[in-house]
Structures are given as C-alpha cells and as structure tokens.
Short mmCIF file of C-alpha atoms and ligand atoms in Angstrom, two decimals:
data_model
loop_
_atom_site.label_atom_id
_atom_site.label_comp_id
_atom_site.label_asym_id
_atom_site.label_seq_id
_atom_site.Cartn_x
_atom_site.Cartn_y
_atom_site.Cartn_z
CA UNK A 1 46.99 195.54 178.94
CA UNK A 2 50.42 194.34 177.79
CA UNK A 3 50.04 192.91 174.30
CA UNK A 4 53.60 192.54 173.12
CA UNK A 5 53.94 189.06 174.66
CA UNK A 6 50.70 187.81 173.13
CA UNK A 7 50.38 185.90 169.88
CA UNK A 8 48.03 187.13 167.16
CA UNK A 9 45.58 184.39 168.04
CA UNK A 10 45.37 185.58 171.64
CA UNK A 11 44.97 189.22 170.63
CA UNK A 12 42.17 188.16 168.28
CA UNK A 13 40.46 186.38 171.18
CA UNK A 14 40.56 189.57 173.22
CA UNK A 15 39.20 191.51 170.28
CA UNK A 16 36.37 189.00 169.98
CA UNK A 17 35.43 189.83 173.56
CA UNK A 18 34.98 193.45 172.50
CA UNK A 19 38.20 195.03 173.74
CA UNK A 20 39.01 198.11 171.66
CA UNK A 21 42.68 198.01 172.66
CA UNK A 22 43.00 194.56 171.09
CA UNK A 23 41.69 195.87 167.78
CA UNK A 24 44.22 198.68 167.98
CA UNK A 25 46.99 196.18 168.65
CA UNK A 26 46.07 194.22 165.51
CA UNK A 27 46.09 197.49 163.58
CA UNK A 28 49.50 198.44 164.86
CA UNK A 29 50.85 195.02 163.96
CA UNK A 30 49.47 194.90 160.43
CA UNK A 31 48.65 198.37 159.15
CA UNK A 32 52.08 198.74 157.54
CA UNK A 33 52.28 195.27 155.94
CA UNK A 34 48.73 195.47 154.59
CA UNK A 35 49.11 199.04 153.41
CA UNK A 36 52.47 198.27 151.78
CA UNK A 37 51.09 195.33 149.84
CA UNK A 38 48.10 197.31 148.58
CA UNK A 39 50.23 200.40 147.90
CA UNK A 40 52.64 198.41 145.72
CA UNK A 41 49.68 196.92 143.89
CA UNK A 42 47.81 200.13 143.09
CA UNK A 43 50.72 202.60 143.41
CA UNK A 44 48.42 205.35 144.61
CA UNK A 45 48.69 206.34 148.26
CA UNK A 46 45.13 207.56 148.79
CA UNK A 47 43.60 204.61 147.00
CA UNK A 48 45.85 202.23 148.92
CA UNK A 49 44.76 203.78 152.24
CA UNK A 50 41.11 203.42 151.30
CA UNK A 51 41.51 199.81 150.27
CA UNK A 52 43.62 198.90 153.31
CA UNK A 53 41.07 200.58 155.56
CA UNK A 54 38.26 198.65 153.93
CA UNK A 55 40.23 195.43 154.41
CA UNK A 56 40.64 196.04 158.17
CA UNK A 57 37.00 196.99 158.64
CA UNK A 58 35.89 193.91 156.73
CA UNK A 59 38.25 191.65 158.66
CA UNK A 60 37.25 193.06 162.06
CA UNK A 61 33.55 192.69 161.34
CA UNK A 62 34.14 189.10 160.21
CA UNK A 63 36.36 188.20 163.17
CA UNK A 64 33.81 185.59 164.23
CA UNK A 65 34.52 183.61 161.07
CA UNK A 66 38.31 183.64 161.55
CA UNK A 67 39.66 180.14 162.25
CA UNK A 68 42.59 180.20 164.68
CA UNK A 69 44.29 177.26 162.95
CA UNK A 70 45.25 179.66 160.13
CA UNK A 71 47.75 182.45 160.57
CA UNK A 72 45.88 185.67 161.26
CA UNK A 73 48.15 187.52 158.85
CA UNK A 74 47.29 185.09 156.03
CA UNK A 75 43.61 185.61 156.66
CA UNK A 76 43.98 189.39 156.73
CA UNK A 77 46.15 189.47 153.58
CA UNK A 78 43.62 187.31 151.80
CA UNK A 79 40.89 189.85 152.51
CA UNK A 80 43.13 192.75 151.49
CA UNK A 81 44.28 190.97 148.33
CA UNK A 82 40.72 190.11 147.28
CA UNK A 83 39.60 193.70 147.73
CA UNK A 84 42.60 194.97 145.77
CA UNK A 85 42.18 192.47 142.92
CA UNK A 86 38.46 193.24 142.79
CA UNK A 87 39.28 196.91 142.57
CA UNK A 88 41.86 196.40 139.85
CA UNK A 89 39.46 194.23 137.88
CA UNK A 90 36.61 196.67 138.23
CA UNK A 91 38.61 199.73 137.34
CA UNK A 92 40.73 197.70 134.96
CA UNK A 93 43.19 200.50 135.67
CA UNK A 94 43.39 200.85 131.89
CA UNK A 95 46.79 199.36 131.36
CA UNK A 96 47.00 196.52 133.82
CA UNK A 97 47.35 192.95 132.69
CA UNK A 98 45.00 190.60 134.45
CA UNK A 99 44.72 186.88 134.28
CA UNK A 100 41.41 185.88 132.75
CA UNK A 101 41.02 183.06 135.16
CA UNK A 102 42.22 183.40 138.75
CA UNK A 103 41.99 179.63 139.02
CA UNK A 104 44.18 178.78 136.06
CA UNK A 105 45.91 175.56 137.00
CA UNK A 106 49.01 175.62 134.88
CA UNK A 107 51.23 177.88 132.89
CA UNK A 108 49.47 177.06 129.67
CA UNK A 109 46.13 177.97 131.05
CA UNK A 110 47.46 181.13 132.65
CA UNK A 111 48.85 182.27 129.32
CA UNK A 112 45.70 181.35 127.48
CA UNK A 113 43.41 183.23 129.82
CA UNK A 114 45.57 186.31 130.24
CA UNK A 115 44.58 189.61 128.76
CA UNK A 116 47.66 190.76 126.99
CA UNK A 117 48.04 194.32 128.11
CA UNK A 118 51.08 196.31 129.11
CA UNK A 119 52.27 195.27 132.52
CA UNK A 120 52.49 198.50 134.45
CA UNK A 121 49.42 199.41 136.44
CA UNK A 122 49.70 203.17 136.53
CA UNK A 123 49.12 206.19 134.39
CA UNK A 124 52.20 208.28 133.55
CA UNK A 125 51.12 210.91 136.09
CA UNK A 126 50.85 208.33 138.83
CA UNK A 127 54.18 206.89 137.90
CA UNK A 128 55.99 210.17 138.40
CA UNK A 129 54.01 210.85 141.57
CA UNK A 130 55.30 207.69 143.11
CA UNK A 131 58.77 208.77 144.09
CA UNK A 132 58.03 206.92 147.31
CA UNK A 133 58.05 203.70 145.35
CA UNK A 134 61.19 204.69 143.47
CA UNK A 135 64.42 202.81 143.19
CA UNK A 136 65.46 200.06 140.81
CA UNK A 137 63.80 197.16 142.55
CA UNK A 138 60.52 199.02 143.25
CA UNK A 139 60.31 200.09 139.63
CA UNK A 140 61.08 196.61 138.41
CA UNK A 141 58.35 195.22 140.69
CA UNK A 142 55.90 197.79 139.35
CA UNK A 143 56.44 196.34 135.89
CA UNK A 144 55.41 192.84 136.90
CA UNK A 145 51.91 191.58 136.25
CA UNK A 146 49.73 192.09 139.36
CA UNK A 147 49.53 188.39 140.20
CA UNK A 148 53.31 187.93 139.91
CA UNK A 149 53.75 191.04 142.02
CA UNK A 150 51.38 189.89 144.78
CA UNK A 151 52.96 186.46 144.92
CA UNK A 152 56.49 187.85 145.10
CA UNK A 153 55.63 190.51 147.69
CA UNK A 154 53.90 187.98 149.93
CA UNK A 155 56.82 185.59 149.62
CA UNK A 156 59.68 188.02 149.99
CA UNK A 157 58.41 191.06 151.88
CA UNK A 158 56.00 189.26 154.20
CA UNK A 159 57.94 186.02 154.37
CA UNK A 160 55.00 183.70 153.75
CA UNK A 161 55.65 180.13 152.62
CA UNK A 162 54.61 179.02 149.13
CA UNK A 163 51.68 177.20 150.71
CA UNK A 164 50.54 180.30 152.53
CA UNK A 165 50.85 182.42 149.40
CA UNK A 166 48.74 179.85 147.54
CA UNK A 167 46.16 180.04 150.32
CA UNK A 168 46.10 183.83 150.39
CA UNK A 169 45.80 184.09 146.61
CA UNK A 170 43.36 181.19 146.35
CA UNK A 171 45.50 179.51 143.73
CA UNK A 172 46.98 176.04 143.33
CA UNK A 173 50.48 175.68 144.74
CA UNK A 174 51.96 174.92 141.31
CA UNK A 175 50.55 178.12 139.87
CA UNK A 176 51.97 180.17 142.72
CA UNK A 177 55.41 178.62 142.22
CA UNK A 178 55.20 179.40 138.52
CA UNK A 179 54.20 183.01 139.29
CA UNK A 180 57.07 183.46 141.70
CA UNK A 181 59.68 181.84 139.47
CA UNK A 182 58.57 183.75 136.40
CA UNK A 183 58.25 186.97 138.34
CA UNK A 184 61.77 186.62 139.66
CA UNK A 185 63.08 185.78 136.20
CA UNK A 186 61.48 188.98 134.89
CA UNK A 187 62.96 190.95 137.78
CA UNK A 188 66.36 189.50 137.02
CA UNK A 189 66.03 190.56 133.40
CA UNK A 190 64.82 194.03 134.38
CA UNK A 191 67.58 194.55 136.94
CA UNK A 192 70.24 193.26 134.53
CA UNK A 193 68.86 195.68 131.91
CA UNK A 194 69.22 198.54 134.40
CA UNK A 195 72.75 197.51 135.33
CA UNK A 196 73.85 197.16 131.70
CA UNK B 1 45.94 164.28 121.99
CA UNK B 2 47.05 167.69 120.95
CA UNK B 3 44.75 170.58 121.48
CA UNK B 4 45.87 173.19 118.98
CA UNK B 5 44.64 176.22 120.99
CA UNK B 6 46.43 175.12 124.15
CA UNK B 7 50.04 176.29 124.42
CA UNK B 8 52.55 173.53 124.92
CA UNK B 9 54.97 173.18 127.79
CA UNK B 10 57.84 175.62 127.63
CA UNK B 11 61.15 174.20 126.69
CA UNK B 12 62.74 175.52 129.88
CA UNK B 13 60.18 173.61 131.89
CA UNK B 14 60.72 170.43 129.86
CA UNK B 15 64.46 170.72 130.41
CA UNK B 16 63.95 171.08 134.14
CA UNK B 17 61.71 168.03 134.03
CA UNK B 18 64.34 166.06 132.12
CA UNK B 19 66.93 167.15 134.66
CA UNK B 20 64.67 166.31 137.56
CA UNK B 21 64.95 169.81 139.03
CA UNK B 22 61.28 170.73 138.61
CA UNK B 23 59.40 171.26 141.91
CA UNK B 24 56.98 168.41 142.50
CA UNK B 25 53.88 170.62 142.18
CA UNK B 26 54.99 171.85 138.76
CA UNK B 27 55.98 168.35 137.81
CA UNK B 28 52.48 167.05 138.49
CA UNK B 29 50.99 169.80 136.34
CA UNK B 30 53.50 169.11 133.56
CA UNK B 31 52.90 165.34 133.72
CA UNK B 32 49.17 165.93 133.41
CA UNK B 33 49.82 167.82 130.18
CA UNK B 34 52.31 165.23 128.96
CA UNK B 35 49.77 162.46 129.45
CA UNK B 36 47.61 164.19 126.88
CA UNK B 37 50.17 165.62 124.54
CA UNK B 38 52.33 163.51 122.25
CA UNK B 39 54.24 166.50 120.94
CA UNK B 40 55.46 167.62 124.38
CA UNK B 41 56.22 163.99 125.22
CA UNK B 42 58.49 163.67 122.25
CA UNK B 43 60.16 167.00 122.98
CA UNK B 44 60.77 165.80 126.52
CA UNK B 45 62.25 162.59 125.12
CA UNK B 46 64.54 164.72 122.97
CA UNK B 47 65.77 166.67 125.98
CA UNK B 48 66.21 163.53 128.05
CA UNK B 49 68.20 161.94 125.27
CA UNK B 50 70.30 165.07 124.87
CA UNK B 51 71.06 165.21 128.58
CA UNK B 52 71.89 161.50 128.66
CA UNK B 53 74.23 161.95 125.71
CA UNK B 54 75.86 164.93 127.35
CA UNK B 55 76.32 163.00 130.53
CA UNK B 56 77.97 160.06 128.77
CA UNK B 57 80.44 162.12 126.79
CA UNK B 58 83.89 162.44 128.25
CA UNK B 59 86.13 165.38 127.39
CA UNK B 60 84.31 165.83 124.17
CA UNK B 61 83.24 169.36 123.45
CA UNK B 62 80.00 169.51 121.52
CA UNK B 63 80.41 170.36 117.89
CA UNK B 64 78.13 172.84 116.18
CA UNK B 65 75.82 170.21 114.79
CA UNK B 66 75.65 168.35 118.05
CA UNK B 67 72.04 169.20 118.70
CA UNK B 68 71.04 168.19 115.21
CA UNK B 69 72.80 164.90 115.65
CA UNK B 70 71.06 164.22 118.91
CA UNK B 71 67.69 165.33 117.76
CA UNK B 72 67.94 163.50 114.45
CA UNK B 73 67.62 160.28 116.38
CA UNK B 74 64.37 161.37 117.91
CA UNK B 75 61.10 160.87 116.17
CA UNK B 76 58.85 163.80 116.76
CA UNK B 77 55.23 162.70 116.87
CA UNK B 78 52.70 164.82 115.03
CA UNK B 79 55.24 167.30 113.74
CA UNK B 80 53.78 170.63 112.80
CA UNK B 81 55.21 172.73 109.98
CA UNK B 82 58.22 174.55 111.31
CA UNK B 83 57.91 173.01 114.74
CA UNK B 84 60.88 170.69 114.42
CA UNK B 85 63.19 173.28 112.95
CA UNK B 86 62.17 175.87 115.55
CA UNK B 87 62.79 173.28 118.23
CA UNK B 88 66.26 172.63 116.85
CA UNK B 89 66.92 176.38 116.68
CA UNK B 90 65.97 176.73 120.29
CA UNK B 91 68.09 173.78 121.17
CA UNK B 92 71.08 175.29 119.42
CA UNK B 93 70.46 178.65 121.01
CA UNK B 94 70.38 176.96 124.35
CA UNK B 95 73.46 174.84 124.04
CA UNK B 96 76.22 177.40 124.53
CA UNK B 97 74.93 178.38 127.96
CA UNK B 98 74.01 174.89 129.00
CA UNK B 99 77.00 172.95 127.87
CA UNK B 100 80.44 173.84 129.09
CA UNK B 101 83.69 172.70 127.59
CA UNK B 102 83.27 169.83 129.97
CA UNK B 103 80.30 167.58 129.75
CA UNK B 104 78.16 168.53 132.74
CA UNK B 105 75.19 170.84 132.46
CA UNK B 106 74.79 174.28 134.00
CA UNK B 107 72.46 174.89 136.87
CA UNK B 108 68.89 175.69 135.88
CA UNK B 109 67.21 178.94 136.96
CA UNK B 110 64.87 176.91 139.13
CA UNK B 111 67.80 175.13 140.71
CA UNK B 112 69.60 178.39 141.47
CA UNK B 113 66.46 180.00 142.91
CA UNK B 114 65.73 176.93 144.99
CA UNK B 115 69.31 177.02 146.21
CA UNK B 116 69.08 180.67 147.30
CA UNK B 117 65.73 180.05 148.99
CA UNK B 118 67.12 177.05 150.85
CA UNK B 119 64.46 174.77 149.39
CA UNK B 120 66.79 172.08 148.01
CA UNK B 121 67.36 168.79 149.75
CA UNK B 122 70.84 168.09 151.05
CA UNK B 123 72.18 166.00 148.16
CA UNK B 124 70.86 168.39 145.50
CA UNK B 125 72.33 171.31 147.43
CA UNK B 126 75.71 169.62 147.59
CA UNK B 127 75.54 168.97 143.84
CA UNK B 128 74.75 172.63 143.22
CA UNK B 129 77.60 173.75 145.47
CA UNK B 130 80.04 171.40 143.79
CA UNK B 131 79.04 172.75 140.40
CA UNK B 132 79.23 176.37 141.56
CA UNK B 133 82.72 175.84 142.94
CA UNK B 134 84.04 175.03 139.48
CA UNK B 135 81.79 177.04 137.18
CA UNK B 136 82.33 180.75 136.70
CA UNK B 137 79.30 181.07 134.50
CA UNK B 138 76.91 179.71 137.09
CA UNK B 139 78.62 181.83 139.74
CA UNK B 140 77.76 184.85 137.57
CA UNK B 141 74.17 183.67 137.28
CA UNK B 142 74.00 183.11 141.01
CA UNK B 143 75.27 186.66 141.62
CA UNK B 144 72.47 188.01 139.44
CA UNK B 145 69.88 185.99 141.30
CA UNK B 146 71.37 187.22 144.56
CA UNK B 147 70.77 190.80 143.38
CA UNK B 148 67.11 189.95 142.83
CA UNK B 149 66.71 188.17 146.17
CA UNK B 150 68.72 190.81 148.03
CA UNK B 151 66.66 193.60 146.51
CA UNK B 152 63.44 191.87 147.48
CA UNK B 153 64.56 191.18 151.06
CA UNK B 154 65.38 194.86 151.63
CA UNK B 155 62.05 196.19 150.42
CA UNK B 156 60.72 198.32 153.28
CA UNK B 157 57.21 198.49 154.68
CA UNK B 158 55.49 201.76 153.92
CA UNK B 159 53.38 203.37 156.61
CA UNK B 160 49.86 204.63 155.98
CA UNK B 161 48.92 208.07 157.31
CA UNK B 162 49.02 208.50 161.10
CA UNK B 163 45.24 208.77 161.24
CA UNK B 164 44.83 205.34 159.67
CA UNK B 165 44.07 203.37 162.85
CA UNK B 166 41.67 206.02 164.14
CA UNK B 167 39.85 206.06 160.83
CA UNK B 168 39.42 202.31 160.95
CA UNK B 169 38.29 202.33 164.59
CA UNK B 170 35.77 205.08 163.84
CA UNK B 171 34.04 202.66 161.49
CA UNK B 172 34.24 199.62 163.76
CA UNK B 173 32.25 198.84 166.90
CA UNK B 174 34.15 196.42 169.17
CA UNK B 175 31.05 196.00 171.29
CA UNK B 176 28.81 195.11 168.36
CA UNK B 177 31.46 192.72 167.03
CA UNK B 178 31.66 190.98 170.41
CA UNK B 179 27.86 190.74 170.52
CA UNK B 180 27.77 189.14 167.08
CA UNK B 181 30.30 186.44 167.99
CA UNK B 182 28.97 182.91 167.49
CA UNK B 183 28.24 181.43 170.93
CA UNK B 184 30.23 178.38 171.97
CA UNK B 185 28.39 175.04 172.00
CA UNK B 186 26.50 174.60 175.35
CA UNK B 187 27.61 172.03 177.93
CA UNK B 188 25.59 168.95 178.90
CA UNK B 189 23.93 170.57 181.95
CA UNK B 190 22.83 173.59 179.89
CA UNK B 191 21.41 171.35 177.19
CA UNK B 192 19.47 169.26 179.76
CA UNK B 193 17.96 172.35 181.38
CA UNK B 194 17.05 173.71 177.93
CA UNK B 195 15.47 170.39 176.95
CA UNK B 196 13.40 170.33 180.14
CA UNK B 197 12.38 173.92 179.58
CA UNK B 198 11.16 173.04 176.13
CA UNK B 199 8.69 170.59 177.75
CA UNK B 200 7.09 173.43 179.74
CA UNK B 201 4.21 174.99 177.77
CA UNK B 202 4.79 178.51 176.49
CA UNK B 203 1.47 180.08 177.46
CA UNK B 204 0.04 180.64 180.94
CA UNK B 205 -2.97 178.61 179.98
CA UNK B 206 -0.83 175.76 178.78
CA UNK B 207 1.12 175.73 182.03
CA UNK B 208 -2.09 175.64 184.08
CA UNK B 209 -3.53 172.76 182.03
CA UNK B 210 -0.30 170.84 182.45
CA UNK B 211 -0.44 171.51 186.22
CA UNK B 212 -4.02 170.31 186.35
CA UNK B 213 -3.21 167.10 184.50
CA UNK B 214 -0.29 166.55 186.87
CA UNK B 215 -2.65 166.89 189.86
CA UNK B 216 -5.23 164.47 188.46
CA UNK B 217 -3.76 161.43 190.29
CA UNK B 218 -3.95 163.38 193.56
CA UNK B 219 -7.57 164.11 192.81
CA UNK B 220 -8.39 160.47 192.10
CA UNK B 221 -6.64 159.30 195.23
CA UNK B 222 -8.35 161.92 197.37
CA UNK B 223 -11.74 161.03 196.04
CA UNK B 224 -11.15 157.40 196.89
CA UNK B 225 -10.02 158.34 200.40
CA UNK B 226 -12.99 160.68 200.78
CA UNK B 227 -15.33 157.88 199.76
CA UNK B 228 -13.95 155.71 202.54
CA UNK B 229 -13.95 158.46 205.16
CA UNK B 230 -17.53 159.57 204.40
CA UNK B 231 -18.79 156.02 204.69
CA UNK B 232 -21.20 155.84 207.63
CA UNK B 233 -19.45 152.86 209.19
CA UNK B 234 -16.04 154.48 209.06
CA UNK B 235 -15.06 157.12 211.61
CA UNK B 236 -12.09 159.39 211.24
CA UNK B 237 -10.84 158.13 214.59
CA UNK B 238 -11.04 154.51 213.54
CA UNK B 239 -9.41 155.21 210.19
CA UNK B 240 -6.57 157.02 211.89
CA UNK B 241 -6.03 154.11 214.22
CA UNK B 242 -6.08 151.70 211.29
CA UNK B 243 -3.69 153.84 209.30
CA UNK B 244 -1.35 154.21 212.21
CA UNK B 245 -1.42 150.44 212.61
CA UNK B 246 -0.46 149.98 208.89
CA UNK B 247 2.18 152.62 209.18
CA UNK B 248 3.52 150.99 212.31
CA UNK B 249 3.85 147.70 210.46
CA UNK B 250 5.55 149.40 207.53
CA UNK B 251 7.92 151.16 209.90
CA UNK B 252 8.66 147.86 211.59
CA UNK B 253 9.55 146.28 208.27
CA UNK B 254 11.62 149.25 207.21
CA UNK B 255 13.22 149.29 210.60
CA UNK B 256 14.54 145.76 210.35
CA UNK B 257 15.65 146.41 206.75
CA UNK B 258 17.33 149.68 207.62
CA UNK B 259 19.00 148.39 210.75
CA UNK B 260 22.16 147.51 208.90
CA UNK B 261 22.25 150.87 207.13
CA UNK B 262 21.42 152.78 210.28
CA UNK B 263 24.81 152.19 211.82
CA UNK B 264 26.38 153.68 208.70
CA UNK B 265 24.08 156.63 208.07
CA UNK B 266 22.87 159.18 210.57
CA UNK B 267 20.46 160.63 207.99
CA UNK B 268 18.68 157.32 207.42
CA UNK B 269 18.40 156.86 211.18
CA UNK B 270 16.81 160.31 211.59
CA UNK B 271 14.41 159.68 208.69
CA UNK B 272 13.24 156.46 210.23
CA UNK B 273 12.68 158.13 213.57
CA UNK B 274 10.58 160.81 211.84
CA UNK B 275 8.44 158.26 209.96
CA UNK B 276 7.90 156.42 213.24
CA UNK B 277 6.68 159.59 214.97
CA UNK B 278 4.36 160.58 212.12
CA UNK B 279 2.74 157.16 212.07
CA UNK B 280 1.94 157.53 215.77
CA UNK B 281 0.26 160.93 215.35
CA UNK B 282 -3.35 160.92 213.91
CA UNK B 283 -3.25 164.72 213.66
CA UNK B 284 -0.48 164.58 211.06
CA UNK B 285 -2.45 162.05 209.01
CA UNK B 286 -5.53 164.28 209.17
CA UNK B 287 -3.45 167.22 208.01
CA UNK B 288 -2.25 165.15 205.09
CA UNK B 289 -5.85 164.45 204.11
CA UNK B 290 -6.69 168.13 204.24
CA UNK B 291 -3.74 168.84 201.95
CA UNK B 292 -4.90 166.21 199.48
CA UNK B 293 -8.38 167.76 199.52
CA UNK B 294 -7.00 171.17 198.75
CA UNK B 295 -4.97 169.74 195.89
CA UNK B 296 -8.05 167.99 194.55
CA UNK B 297 -10.12 171.15 194.63
CA UNK B 298 -7.32 173.00 192.87
CA UNK B 299 -7.07 170.30 190.17
CA UNK B 300 -10.81 170.37 189.69
CA UNK B 301 -10.80 174.10 189.32
CA UNK B 302 -8.03 173.99 186.72
CA UNK B 303 -9.75 171.29 184.72
CA UNK B 304 -12.99 173.21 184.86
CA UNK B 305 -11.50 176.60 184.08
CA UNK B 306 -9.34 175.55 181.18
CA UNK B 307 -10.83 172.41 179.73
CA UNK B 308 -14.47 172.05 180.68
CA UNK B 309 -15.53 175.73 180.65
CA UNK B 310 -14.05 176.57 177.23
CA UNK B 311 -15.66 173.51 175.65
CA UNK B 312 -18.98 174.49 177.26
CA UNK B 313 -18.91 178.03 176.00
CA UNK B 314 -17.90 177.04 172.47
CA UNK B 315 -19.79 173.77 172.26
CA UNK B 316 -23.16 172.65 173.62
CA UNK B 317 -25.34 174.84 175.75
CA UNK B 318 -25.83 173.35 179.21
CA UNK B 319 -28.43 174.56 181.63
CA UNK B 320 -26.80 176.12 184.65
CA UNK B 321 -28.84 175.54 187.78
ZN1 ZN C 1 51.95 169.96 124.58
ZN1 ZN C 2 77.54 176.09 135.35
#
C-alpha cells in the first residue's frame, strides 16, 4: 500500500477498516512531532516516551470518535497535550507553574488563578541530563510556563494557526494570543539576557 | 465597578488598545473589562489623549514634564492611593522608548510580532514598513524579535526510541478497533426490511399463530365453498360447469378490456390466454378446491394447537369424547 500520496483523513479511514499498515503510517507521520512536544514539556525522555505512547494508544482506540472535518494532527495533539497537562498537574513536578484555571478568559483571570511558582519544570538533575534539549532557545523555552510553552511550540514548531492552538489547548482564542505574545516577549528578554 | 481583587488591564495592553493595534480577540476581552472598570477606562482615556497630543505636535520634542502635563488634564476616576503617581511614573518610564525626537510613536511589540508573522492587513503593514525604514530603534527591536522567531522556526523535532511504533502497536488491536467502529446509518431499503422483520414474531409459537391468523380467511372461504359443494342438490360437475361459465364471462370482460393492452404487452396476452385455459378446465378448479381444503385444515390445526389447546389445558376442563 502506497501511503505517501494519501492525506491524513484517508489514512485514518484505512485504519478504521482495521489495516495495521495504516496505523503504522500515522505513527511514522506523527511520532516525532508528538514526542517532541511532550519531551519539551516534561524534559525527561523516558517519561515523554511513555506519555506519547499513551497518547497514540488512546487516539487509536478512539479513532471512531475522530471527526474528519478537524485536522487529524490537531486532534492527536489535543489528546497528547491533555495527557501531559494531566500528568504535570498530578505530579505537580514540584517547581512547575500551573494556571489555576485552564479556562481563564483573560489576562487578569490568568494571573489571578496562577500558582506563582518558579517557571522551570525540572529538577536540577534533569536539567543537566537534558543536553539534548540544550542550546539558547531550548533553554529559554524550558523557562516558560507550561501553557506558554505549549502554545508557542504548537504555533512555531508545528505551524498550527492561532485558532487551531486554541482548539488543541481548549482555550479561548484571546487567551492563546496572550500566551503566545507574552511567551515570545519572555523569550526575547531571555535571549537578550543571554546575548548581553 | 472596580473589583479590588481583580488585576487591572496592563498598561501595555491599554496602549495597544489606544493605538488600535490590539488583535480583535484581545480587544473584545479588554472592552469587556473596560465596561466594568472606571479606573482602566480613565487610564485608557489618558493614553488616548497622550497619543492624540503626540500626533498633533509638530517638530516639538517632548519635555521632561510632558507626561505630567498631558495626564494633568485627565481626571482619574476612583483614584487609589499611589495609583496616579505610579501611573505617571510608568508613563514617564515609557516615554523615551515610545516617543522619538519626531512626533510619531514607535511600533508596539504586538505590532512587530504581527508584522513578522504576516498577520497584519496591507495598510497596517505598509505603515509598519514606512516606520521601520526611518527608525533605527524599531529596526533594532525588529532584529531582536527576528532572533526569537528565527530560533523558534529552527527548533528540530526529536525522535523517540526506534522501538516506539512497535511498542504502540503491541498495545493496539487494529482488528478490534475496526470492529468497534460506529456503523454508518442504514439506507432506505435496509430500514424497510428491518421494519418488516420487526413485525415478524420472535418465537416459533408466535410465528405459527400469526400464520394461522393469516390463513383464517382461507378457512372461512373454504368452509363456505364446502357448504355449497356438500349440498345435496349441488354436484361437483354442475358446480364446475357453473364456475367455468362465470370464469368465461369474466375472461370475456377482461378480454375486451385488455385488447388494447394486448397489442402492447406480450406478457398480458399470455396471462389472458392462461386464464382462459384454466376457466375451461374443471380439473384445475377441483385442484384449487383441494388446495383450499388443505389450507383450511392447516389453519384449523394451528388455531387448535396454539390458541384453543393451551386455553383448554390452563382453563376449563372439557370432556374429550
Ligand atoms: Zn480595571
Ligand atoms: Zn520606532
């Protein structure tokens, strides 16, 4: 079966008919993007693999509920993001800052509901372990709050539109724009600090 | 109304709103707050006034107390202790980067980001480009933003371990997933067949009762015919002759009616020939009677077996002789 010419939607249809090769095609298309997003969120390779794996298994088993009018990647990222955020919330990862309300509608509300904790989501050991996520920009991204980070990664690494990011993160469009603008402002400050 | 626990709109956001560079989604959110908050409304008024003043000044560099002069003309509603002076401090702190020797304003961070993302409409973009062409400071800002955007665009994808796909597939059953797919809505024909099937009783007994009830008319008709045939004055021969006479008449009528159709349809012609032959053959009629008798006996048996017998065994005791 030649898949390269097929759109995601068509590959999903074949997967729905029980073709294993179609599932493998979806994996080969999205294992890196999904893993990368989760990896940059938790900054722990093994944990990221586990979460990404869980996301794929969950998505595949729920393939019947996927609506082809949405981009498959958006749907998959939404599942992966929810699992990751759930994990971060549950573990609290000790030092991660989390918005109190994921449905905060405006900047004010976001600030009010935020738990004010240091922004980096990793222990010192993990931080040094993550040479893979080294480099100025990676380290600056690691310092962003998780929700800023997700929004910026989806926008810039995965190339999703603001609307799609809002859909994936289950947030109002205005909030997502605020996250992205503030996140980028922080990155600019961090990168300027490095350069200085 | 001011809700003390709720943070007010940031001054950067209010400036963008006054400039008209705030994205519409953010603007809606900000307006919703402004509707409720007199303090932010008056701060916005202050910024709008400042920007208007800046825009109307020609070749006049702002003096150090410029912000104070502008803001002095603005009445701040519900001033809180220290709020006005902190606002003026922020305003002063902001002025050097916002106001050039000339009178126009610098590009806002939102404007520059929107420009790099290609989200600005054509006239706004041209305005930004015109400003950039003559403003070193904003060019410097733009270069910094480009570093951020450039860095983000070059972020690579990381690969999971090579066993990743196999590990996922080991925990997924394509066959079971395909089986669990919701079935598409059935077509009209399928729905009709299903509806008809629903009318058929589930149990064997139910089906037989339904069959018996369906045969009841045949039974009634047969009994009537039998009554006539068994009448001493009626012989089978005579009845057959009579019937064949009726049939002949019917065929004659049908014949004249079907004559027009006959030329068009070979099937109708053949059918009429067949009916004509049957009506002339008493043996066929007799055979038909025998068939009716068999059907009647069958109906009777069904009614007895499933309706009469059960009610006898459960209900009254009847002497069997
Ligand atoms: Zn306010
Ligand atoms: Zn400028």
